Amino acid sequence: MEAGNGVLRLERLAKRYPTGDLALDGVDLDIPAGQVLALIGPSGAGKSTLIRCVNRLVEPTAGRVFLGEAEVTALGKRELRRARRRMGMIFQEYALVERLTVMENVLSGRLGYVGFWRSWLRRFPQADVEHALALLGRVGLEAMVDKRADALSGGQRQRVGIARALAQNPDILLVDEPTASLDPKTSRQIMRLLVELCVERRLAAVINIHDVQLAQMFAGRVVGLRAGRVVYDGPPEGLTARTLTDIYGEEDWSKTIRPDEGETLGEAAAAAHAAALRPVRLDRDRVEGQV
Amino acid sequence: MPAARAWSPPPLIANPWLRWGAYGAVVLYLVLALGSIEVNWARVVAGLERGWAFVGAFLRPDFAARWPEIVDGMRESLTMTVTATVAGVTLSVPIGLGAARNIAHPAVYLACRALIAVSRSFQEVIIAILFVAMVGFGPFAGFLTISVATIGFLSKLLAEDIEDADPGQLEAVRATGCGWWQWIVYGVQPQVMPRLIGLCLYRLDINFRESAVVGIVGAGGIGATLNTAIDRYEFDVAAAILLIVIAIVMVAEYSSSRLRKWVQ
Amino acid sequence: MPLALEYDRHVWRKRAPRARLALWFGWLALAALTAWSWQVMTQDTIWSFVADAPRQARDIGARMVPPRWEYAARLWHPLWDTINIATLGTLLAIVFAVPVAFLAARNTTPSLALARPVALFVIVASRSINSLIWALLLVSILGPGLLAGIIAIALRSIGFIAKLLYEAMEEIDEHQVEAVAATGAGGAQVLAYGIVPQVMPAFAGISIFRWDINIRESTILGLVGAGGIGLQLEASLNVLAWNQVSLILLLIFGTVVASEWVSARVRRAIT
């Protein structure tokens, strides 16, 4: 297969853990710039392994990963670090460095760009500092700059996590269960923020998510994973009782397929979908009002 | 009418053979061990008198008689404590990093763990004897001894702390594409620093106590003064020295616990 | 404030200027203290001896190998004595440490004003003084032998065991104690049913842990005449029989590793 126009491409990606568990079994995916992709599937289906194989926090056992033109799976240590700079990662339990301040956490997104001594002395380039402050403003945390990360609420922490990932100036976001530790309202706010940021920056995103309704609401494309294989790949509207049974197994899905939601959420999903096609700049004030 | 049912709590070891065997073994060991103590009662009776003299000496310790020697010994002990703690901590940090399984290369890990195991399994006094044989009598041998003991203690605990660090935070910092040292400074250091400072203060405390012992084998410090005093049966001087040691330990323990609270 | 506006730019530093200054001053003070201590400590050091150390070490090392294996026959009995000193000393310490711990724990002490401070002083005094110093004193009082070693180990261990035990007692779940007291149980019954079951695992763990430390400590008590394998070590050192010293060190190493293994196994089994 020749290189497509996708920002991220997986070819026959497989991972077998030393314990013998086959977590990924030949996954092919091609993700264009600006697409928000939700990765759904039961626990243990390999969602988490998949995004960690992309930036090689987990070494894949077979297959290839392309980030733009570069083959991530063929890189040496140093080039891998360079490639990682272009992939922002957001975590389930936020994974902020608890004892560092909000600003230090966001600036840690620049670690791949600055030298050791600069980072050790906390003397980041002026542009990085301004960028970090702008990001913190964008996620609504200007007032928290010098707070320690462990003093924040769950939703605030995840915003810091998002700002840290964006500080890397990534081409793609790898998002691992961003809402699993949050309450339903905050979950939606975080998802909305993520989708809007992807739209603003024409960023692709792979979002692992448990919650099928959230995936349908916010993603432009849904991929269902079961036992390490792709069993569904299509638009969120294509999820039917049948496809959900393929992904998760037998269950009464009638309540899940047609979420009883208001207009705004449908809009967000539509906006996310449109984002894959053309970049749209959302009105910042409106976003701030919602969040 | 049903027969009355007896109840007794379940025994620790269910199998009665094993249980009685274990009891028997314990009794047998105690008999053998106690039998191996040979006590010269005449000597003990004579000694009890000296024992009382010593207890009495605690009530009227004599600080004045050997004051210059006490000052010398204390100066050696305290300076030895400071330098050995600083040197030990400085060397413990890289060894501790190397001995943490989650961040170090396997070969480095094994080497550092082996180093720690060896430096921990010998009593400080034995290490002091070897150093005295190498560099001669005096506080320099004590300094080396306490530094080695500090390394064994601190790098082991530091390595364990690093291994207990939250893997999520480590993974997140690594995902930014940083280098190894940046990973340590941003991912590991913030997580272990408060406890590391606490451990250093705690070790300072222990090192002072050790510095009072190594003098007995010639490695300098107040221990030498104490040894001389006891050899000469000057119990009032010995009592004075011990009281000073206890007082310094109490002050050190109190201030280090205050400092630790302030750090956290 | 770490974040400031300077010439229209955002300037961000980890610490405010004053905090940075204080930090630098702290490091400087530590460096100065260390340098001064080094000066004072080494003023009588004969550097030619220190420079000679690597050669000395090589020399001693060469004389240590091969160990004099046939000497082992005369070490089994002292080794048995060493283990007895540690074990009996620990048992003796437990007998005294338990009541001291009850007096020292805030929630069991009969009097906060009198008994607790006395118990705490006993703990500090016992902990401040190394077992080797106790042994030095006891040999001078009781004469050389195992008894002095056992008592020395016990005196040092009382503080250790009592301190960890009373801390464990202060951390128990008060609800369980309340529940037992609510049944109308007397003071001793509350102790036996509400407190003892809660601290029992900690107590066993602490005792085993101290026994393991005591094995290591008791190997050197012989240096001052308090029995055990240290006596042979002292004798061998006096005649510079380094090949015997190395054998003794190997034996000590083996014993310490074995006792550490036993202690780790037992502690894992009870927790």
Short mmCIF file of N, CA and C in Angstrom, two decimals, chain B residues 29-30 32-34 36-37 39 43-44 47 50-51 54 75 79-80 82-83 86 120-123 125-126 129-130 133-136 139-140 143 209-210 212-213 216-217 226-227 230 233 235 242 245-246 249-250 253, chain C residues 33-34 37-38 40-41 43 45 47 49-50 53 56-57 60 64 80 83-84 87-88 91 124-125 127-130 132-133 136-137 139-143 146-147 150 156 216-217 220 223-224 237 242 249 252-253 256:
data_model
loop_
_atom_site.label_atom_id
_atom_site.label_comp_id
_atom_site.label_asym_id
_atom_site.label_seq_id
_atom_site.Cartn_x
_atom_site.Cartn_y
_atom_site.Cartn_z
N TYR B 29 14.54 -25.21 71.83
CA TYR B 29 15.50 -24.17 71.49
C TYR B 29 15.80 -23.31 72.71
N LEU B 30 14.76 -22.93 73.44
CA LEU B 30 14.97 -22.06 74.59
C LEU B 30 15.86 -22.73 75.63
N LEU B 32 18.08 -25.12 75.11
CA LEU B 32 19.46 -25.18 74.60
C LEU B 32 20.13 -23.82 74.67
N ALA B 33 19.38 -22.79 74.24
CA ALA B 33 19.98 -21.47 74.15
C ALA B 33 20.29 -20.92 75.54
N LEU B 34 19.32 -21.08 76.44
CA LEU B 34 19.55 -20.56 77.79
C LEU B 34 20.68 -21.34 78.45
N SER B 36 23.24 -22.43 77.06
CA SER B 36 24.55 -22.07 76.51
C SER B 36 25.13 -20.82 77.17
N ILE B 37 24.31 -20.14 77.94
CA ILE B 37 24.84 -18.95 78.61
C ILE B 37 25.59 -19.38 79.85
N VAL B 39 27.24 -18.15 83.08
CA VAL B 39 27.29 -16.94 83.90
C VAL B 39 28.19 -17.19 85.10
N ARG B 43 31.32 -13.03 89.48
CA ARG B 43 31.67 -11.85 88.69
C ARG B 43 30.48 -10.90 88.58
N VAL B 44 29.27 -11.50 88.40
CA VAL B 44 28.08 -10.68 88.27
C VAL B 44 27.81 -9.92 89.56
N GLY B 47 30.00 -7.28 89.79
CA GLY B 47 29.66 -6.30 88.76
C GLY B 47 28.45 -5.47 89.14
N ARG B 50 29.30 -2.34 90.54
CA ARG B 50 29.71 -1.38 89.53
C ARG B 50 28.50 -0.86 88.74
N GLY B 51 27.54 -1.78 88.55
CA GLY B 51 26.31 -1.37 87.87
C GLY B 51 25.62 -0.25 88.62
N PHE B 54 27.32 2.87 88.16
CA PHE B 54 27.02 3.49 86.87
C PHE B 54 25.67 4.20 86.88
N ARG B 75 33.37 17.31 68.34
CA ARG B 75 33.66 18.04 67.11
C ARG B 75 33.89 17.05 65.97
N THR B 79 31.30 16.85 62.74
CA THR B 79 31.79 17.16 61.39
C THR B 79 31.73 15.91 60.52
N MET B 80 32.03 14.76 61.13
CA MET B 80 31.95 13.50 60.41
C MET B 80 30.52 13.27 59.93
N VAL B 82 28.16 15.50 59.28
CA VAL B 82 27.76 16.41 58.19
C VAL B 82 28.41 15.98 56.88
N THR B 83 29.72 15.81 56.88
CA THR B 83 30.40 15.50 55.61
C THR B 83 29.95 14.14 55.07
N VAL B 86 26.44 14.43 53.54
CA VAL B 86 26.45 15.11 52.23
C VAL B 86 27.05 14.20 51.16
N ARG B 120 24.94 -3.04 52.45
CA ARG B 120 23.99 -3.14 53.54
C ARG B 120 24.22 -4.33 54.45
N SER B 121 24.87 -5.39 53.93
CA SER B 121 24.84 -6.61 54.73
C SER B 121 25.92 -6.61 55.81
N PHE B 122 26.84 -5.66 55.79
CA PHE B 122 27.81 -5.62 56.87
C PHE B 122 27.51 -4.49 57.84
N GLN B 123 27.66 -4.80 59.07
CA GLN B 123 27.50 -3.84 60.14
C GLN B 123 28.51 -2.70 59.93
N VAL B 125 30.35 -1.20 61.91
CA VAL B 125 31.59 -1.36 62.65
C VAL B 125 32.59 -2.21 61.87
N ILE B 126 32.08 -3.23 61.17
CA ILE B 126 32.97 -4.07 60.38
C ILE B 126 33.57 -3.26 59.23
N ILE B 129 36.26 -1.11 60.59
CA ILE B 129 37.51 -1.82 60.83
C ILE B 129 38.34 -1.89 59.54
N LEU B 130 37.64 -2.23 58.45
CA LEU B 130 38.36 -2.34 57.18
C LEU B 130 38.92 -0.99 56.75
N ALA B 133 41.90 -0.05 58.73
CA ALA B 133 43.08 -0.79 58.25
C ALA B 133 43.65 -0.15 56.99
N MET B 134 42.80 0.47 56.18
CA MET B 134 43.27 1.04 54.92
C MET B 134 43.82 2.45 55.07
N VAL B 135 43.10 3.33 55.77
CA VAL B 135 43.52 4.74 55.79
C VAL B 135 44.06 5.18 57.15
N GLY B 136 44.13 4.27 58.09
CA GLY B 136 44.67 4.65 59.39
C GLY B 136 43.59 5.14 60.34
N PRO B 139 39.10 10.28 62.14
CA PRO B 139 37.74 10.50 61.64
C PRO B 139 37.59 10.28 60.13
N PHE B 140 38.70 10.30 59.38
CA PHE B 140 38.54 10.08 57.94
C PHE B 140 37.98 8.68 57.67
N PHE B 143 34.39 8.82 58.43
CA PHE B 143 33.68 9.50 57.33
C PHE B 143 33.38 8.51 56.20
N ARG B 209 24.29 9.08 65.43
CA ARG B 209 24.37 7.95 66.37
C ARG B 209 25.49 7.00 65.99
N GLU B 210 25.63 6.74 64.68
CA GLU B 210 26.70 5.85 64.23
C GLU B 210 28.06 6.45 64.53
N ALA B 212 28.99 7.95 66.93
CA ALA B 212 29.38 7.73 68.32
C ALA B 212 29.90 6.31 68.52
N VAL B 213 29.70 5.45 67.53
CA VAL B 213 30.08 4.04 67.69
C VAL B 213 31.40 3.72 67.02
N ILE B 216 34.86 3.37 68.62
CA ILE B 216 35.27 2.23 69.44
C ILE B 216 36.32 1.40 68.71
N VAL B 217 36.26 1.36 67.38
CA VAL B 217 37.26 0.61 66.63
C VAL B 217 38.30 1.54 66.01
N LEU B 226 34.49 7.84 74.74
CA LEU B 226 33.63 7.01 75.57
C LEU B 226 34.33 5.70 75.92
N ASN B 227 34.94 5.09 74.92
CA ASN B 227 35.66 3.83 75.11
C ASN B 227 36.72 3.99 76.20
N ILE B 230 35.15 4.31 79.70
CA ILE B 230 34.65 3.06 80.25
C ILE B 230 35.80 2.14 80.63
N TYR B 233 36.95 2.78 83.91
CA TYR B 233 35.86 2.74 84.90
C TYR B 233 35.46 4.13 85.36
N PHE B 235 32.83 6.01 85.21
CA PHE B 235 31.43 5.95 84.81
C PHE B 235 30.77 7.31 84.79
N LEU B 242 27.20 10.02 77.43
CA LEU B 242 25.95 9.43 76.96
C LEU B 242 24.81 10.43 77.04
N VAL B 245 25.07 12.71 74.14
CA VAL B 245 24.62 12.04 72.91
C VAL B 245 23.10 11.99 72.87
N ILE B 246 22.48 11.58 73.98
CA ILE B 246 21.02 11.48 74.00
C ILE B 246 20.40 12.86 73.74
N VAL B 249 20.72 13.73 70.08
CA VAL B 249 19.80 12.93 69.28
C VAL B 249 18.37 13.46 69.43
N MET B 250 17.99 13.81 70.66
CA MET B 250 16.63 14.32 70.87
C MET B 250 16.42 15.62 70.10
N GLU B 253 16.26 14.83 66.41
CA GLU B 253 15.03 14.17 66.03
C GLU B 253 13.87 15.17 65.99
N LEU C 33 28.84 24.96 55.24
CA LEU C 33 28.91 24.10 56.42
C LEU C 33 29.69 22.83 56.11
N THR C 34 29.42 22.25 54.93
CA THR C 34 30.12 21.02 54.56
C THR C 34 31.62 21.28 54.42
N SER C 37 33.11 21.76 57.84
CA SER C 37 33.19 20.48 58.55
C SER C 37 34.35 19.65 58.02
N TRP C 38 34.50 19.66 56.70
CA TRP C 38 35.57 18.89 56.06
C TRP C 38 36.92 19.36 56.57
N VAL C 40 37.64 20.95 59.38
CA VAL C 40 37.85 20.61 60.79
C VAL C 40 38.12 19.13 60.95
N MET C 41 37.34 18.33 60.21
CA MET C 41 37.44 16.87 60.36
C MET C 41 38.82 16.37 59.93
N GLN C 43 41.72 17.95 59.73
CA GLN C 43 42.94 18.69 60.07
C GLN C 43 44.05 17.77 60.60
N THR C 45 44.22 14.51 59.66
CA THR C 45 44.33 13.35 58.78
C THR C 45 45.72 13.33 58.13
N TRP C 47 47.51 12.46 55.11
CA TRP C 47 47.07 12.18 53.75
C TRP C 47 47.91 11.12 53.07
N PHE C 49 48.75 8.39 54.35
CA PHE C 49 48.07 7.12 54.63
C PHE C 49 46.89 6.92 53.70
N VAL C 50 46.14 8.03 53.51
CA VAL C 50 44.95 7.94 52.65
C VAL C 50 45.38 7.62 51.22
N ALA C 53 45.97 4.12 50.62
CA ALA C 53 44.85 3.21 50.86
C ALA C 53 44.64 2.19 49.75
N GLN C 56 47.08 -0.49 50.21
CA GLN C 56 46.72 -1.26 51.41
C GLN C 56 45.56 -2.21 51.12
N ALA C 57 44.56 -1.66 50.44
CA ALA C 57 43.37 -2.46 50.15
C ALA C 57 43.74 -3.67 49.31
N ILE C 60 45.60 -6.14 51.58
CA ILE C 60 44.69 -6.87 52.47
C ILE C 60 43.85 -7.85 51.65
N MET C 64 43.49 -11.88 51.96
CA MET C 64 42.20 -12.45 52.37
C MET C 64 41.87 -13.71 51.58
N TRP C 80 26.53 -20.03 66.64
CA TRP C 80 25.36 -20.44 67.43
C TRP C 80 25.14 -19.45 68.58
N ILE C 83 23.61 -16.22 67.20
CA ILE C 83 22.17 -16.32 66.93
C ILE C 83 21.40 -16.29 68.25
N ASN C 84 21.95 -16.96 69.27
CA ASN C 84 21.27 -16.95 70.57
C ASN C 84 21.21 -15.55 71.16
N THR C 87 18.44 -13.76 69.34
CA THR C 87 17.09 -14.26 69.61
C THR C 87 16.67 -13.98 71.04
N LEU C 88 17.53 -14.38 72.00
CA LEU C 88 17.17 -14.16 73.40
C LEU C 88 17.09 -12.67 73.71
N LEU C 91 13.76 -11.47 72.49
CA LEU C 91 12.67 -11.91 73.38
C LEU C 91 12.64 -11.06 74.65
N VAL C 124 13.57 7.05 73.81
CA VAL C 124 14.63 7.84 73.17
C VAL C 124 16.00 7.42 73.68
N ALA C 125 16.12 7.24 75.00
CA ALA C 125 17.42 6.87 75.57
C ALA C 125 17.88 5.55 74.99
N ARG C 127 17.00 4.18 72.17
CA ARG C 127 17.28 4.28 70.74
C ARG C 127 18.55 5.06 70.42
N SER C 128 18.90 6.02 71.29
CA SER C 128 20.05 6.86 70.98
C SER C 128 21.36 6.11 71.09
N ILE C 129 21.36 5.06 71.90
CA ILE C 129 22.63 4.43 72.21
C ILE C 129 22.71 3.08 71.53
N ASN C 130 23.73 2.94 70.71
CA ASN C 130 23.95 1.74 69.93
C ASN C 130 24.22 0.54 70.83
N LEU C 132 26.39 -1.62 70.63
CA LEU C 132 27.81 -1.83 70.90
C LEU C 132 28.24 -1.03 72.14
N ILE C 133 27.68 0.16 72.30
CA ILE C 133 28.01 0.97 73.48
C ILE C 133 27.42 0.35 74.73
N LEU C 136 29.64 -2.43 75.61
CA LEU C 136 30.87 -1.94 76.22
C LEU C 136 30.66 -1.73 77.72
N LEU C 137 29.53 -1.07 78.04
CA LEU C 137 29.22 -0.80 79.44
C LEU C 137 28.97 -2.09 80.21
N VAL C 139 29.85 -5.19 79.57
CA VAL C 139 31.02 -6.04 79.76
C VAL C 139 31.83 -5.51 80.93
N SER C 140 31.89 -4.19 81.01
CA SER C 140 32.62 -3.60 82.11
C SER C 140 31.92 -3.87 83.45
N ILE C 141 30.60 -3.99 83.42
CA ILE C 141 29.85 -4.23 84.66
C ILE C 141 29.75 -5.71 84.99
N LEU C 142 29.31 -6.52 84.00
CA LEU C 142 29.01 -7.93 84.27
C LEU C 142 30.16 -8.86 83.92
N GLY C 143 31.16 -8.34 83.27
CA GLY C 143 32.22 -9.21 82.79
C GLY C 143 31.89 -9.72 81.42
N LEU C 146 28.16 -14.03 77.05
CA LEU C 146 26.90 -13.92 76.33
C LEU C 146 25.89 -13.03 77.03
N LEU C 147 25.87 -13.10 78.35
CA LEU C 147 24.84 -12.37 79.10
C LEU C 147 24.90 -10.89 78.77
N ILE C 150 23.42 -10.32 75.37
CA ILE C 150 21.96 -10.43 75.32
C ILE C 150 21.31 -9.17 75.89
N ARG C 156 18.97 -2.02 73.52
CA ARG C 156 18.83 -1.23 72.30
C ARG C 156 17.48 -1.48 71.63
N ARG C 216 22.43 -9.03 62.74
CA ARG C 216 23.53 -8.25 62.19
C ARG C 216 24.33 -7.56 63.30
N GLU C 217 23.61 -7.01 64.28
CA GLU C 217 24.29 -6.28 65.36
C GLU C 217 25.11 -7.24 66.22
N ILE C 220 28.94 -8.25 65.88
CA ILE C 220 30.10 -7.42 66.24
C ILE C 220 30.27 -7.26 67.74
N LEU C 223 33.51 -7.92 69.59
CA LEU C 223 34.65 -7.00 69.51
C LEU C 223 34.95 -6.37 70.86
N VAL C 224 33.90 -6.17 71.67
CA VAL C 224 34.13 -5.60 73.00
C VAL C 224 33.99 -6.66 74.07
N LEU C 237 41.75 -10.34 63.85
CA LEU C 237 42.25 -9.02 63.49
C LEU C 237 43.53 -8.70 64.26
N TRP C 242 44.29 -12.23 58.00
CA TRP C 242 43.24 -11.75 57.10
C TRP C 242 42.49 -12.89 56.42
N LEU C 249 33.88 -13.00 57.63
CA LEU C 249 33.00 -12.07 56.92
C LEU C 249 32.05 -12.81 56.00
N ILE C 252 29.37 -14.31 58.16
CA ILE C 252 28.44 -13.27 58.60
C ILE C 252 27.51 -12.90 57.45
N PHE C 253 28.09 -12.72 56.27
CA PHE C 253 27.30 -12.37 55.09
C PHE C 253 26.20 -13.41 54.87
N VAL C 256 23.52 -13.20 57.63
CA VAL C 256 22.67 -12.01 57.49
C VAL C 256 21.69 -12.20 56.34
#
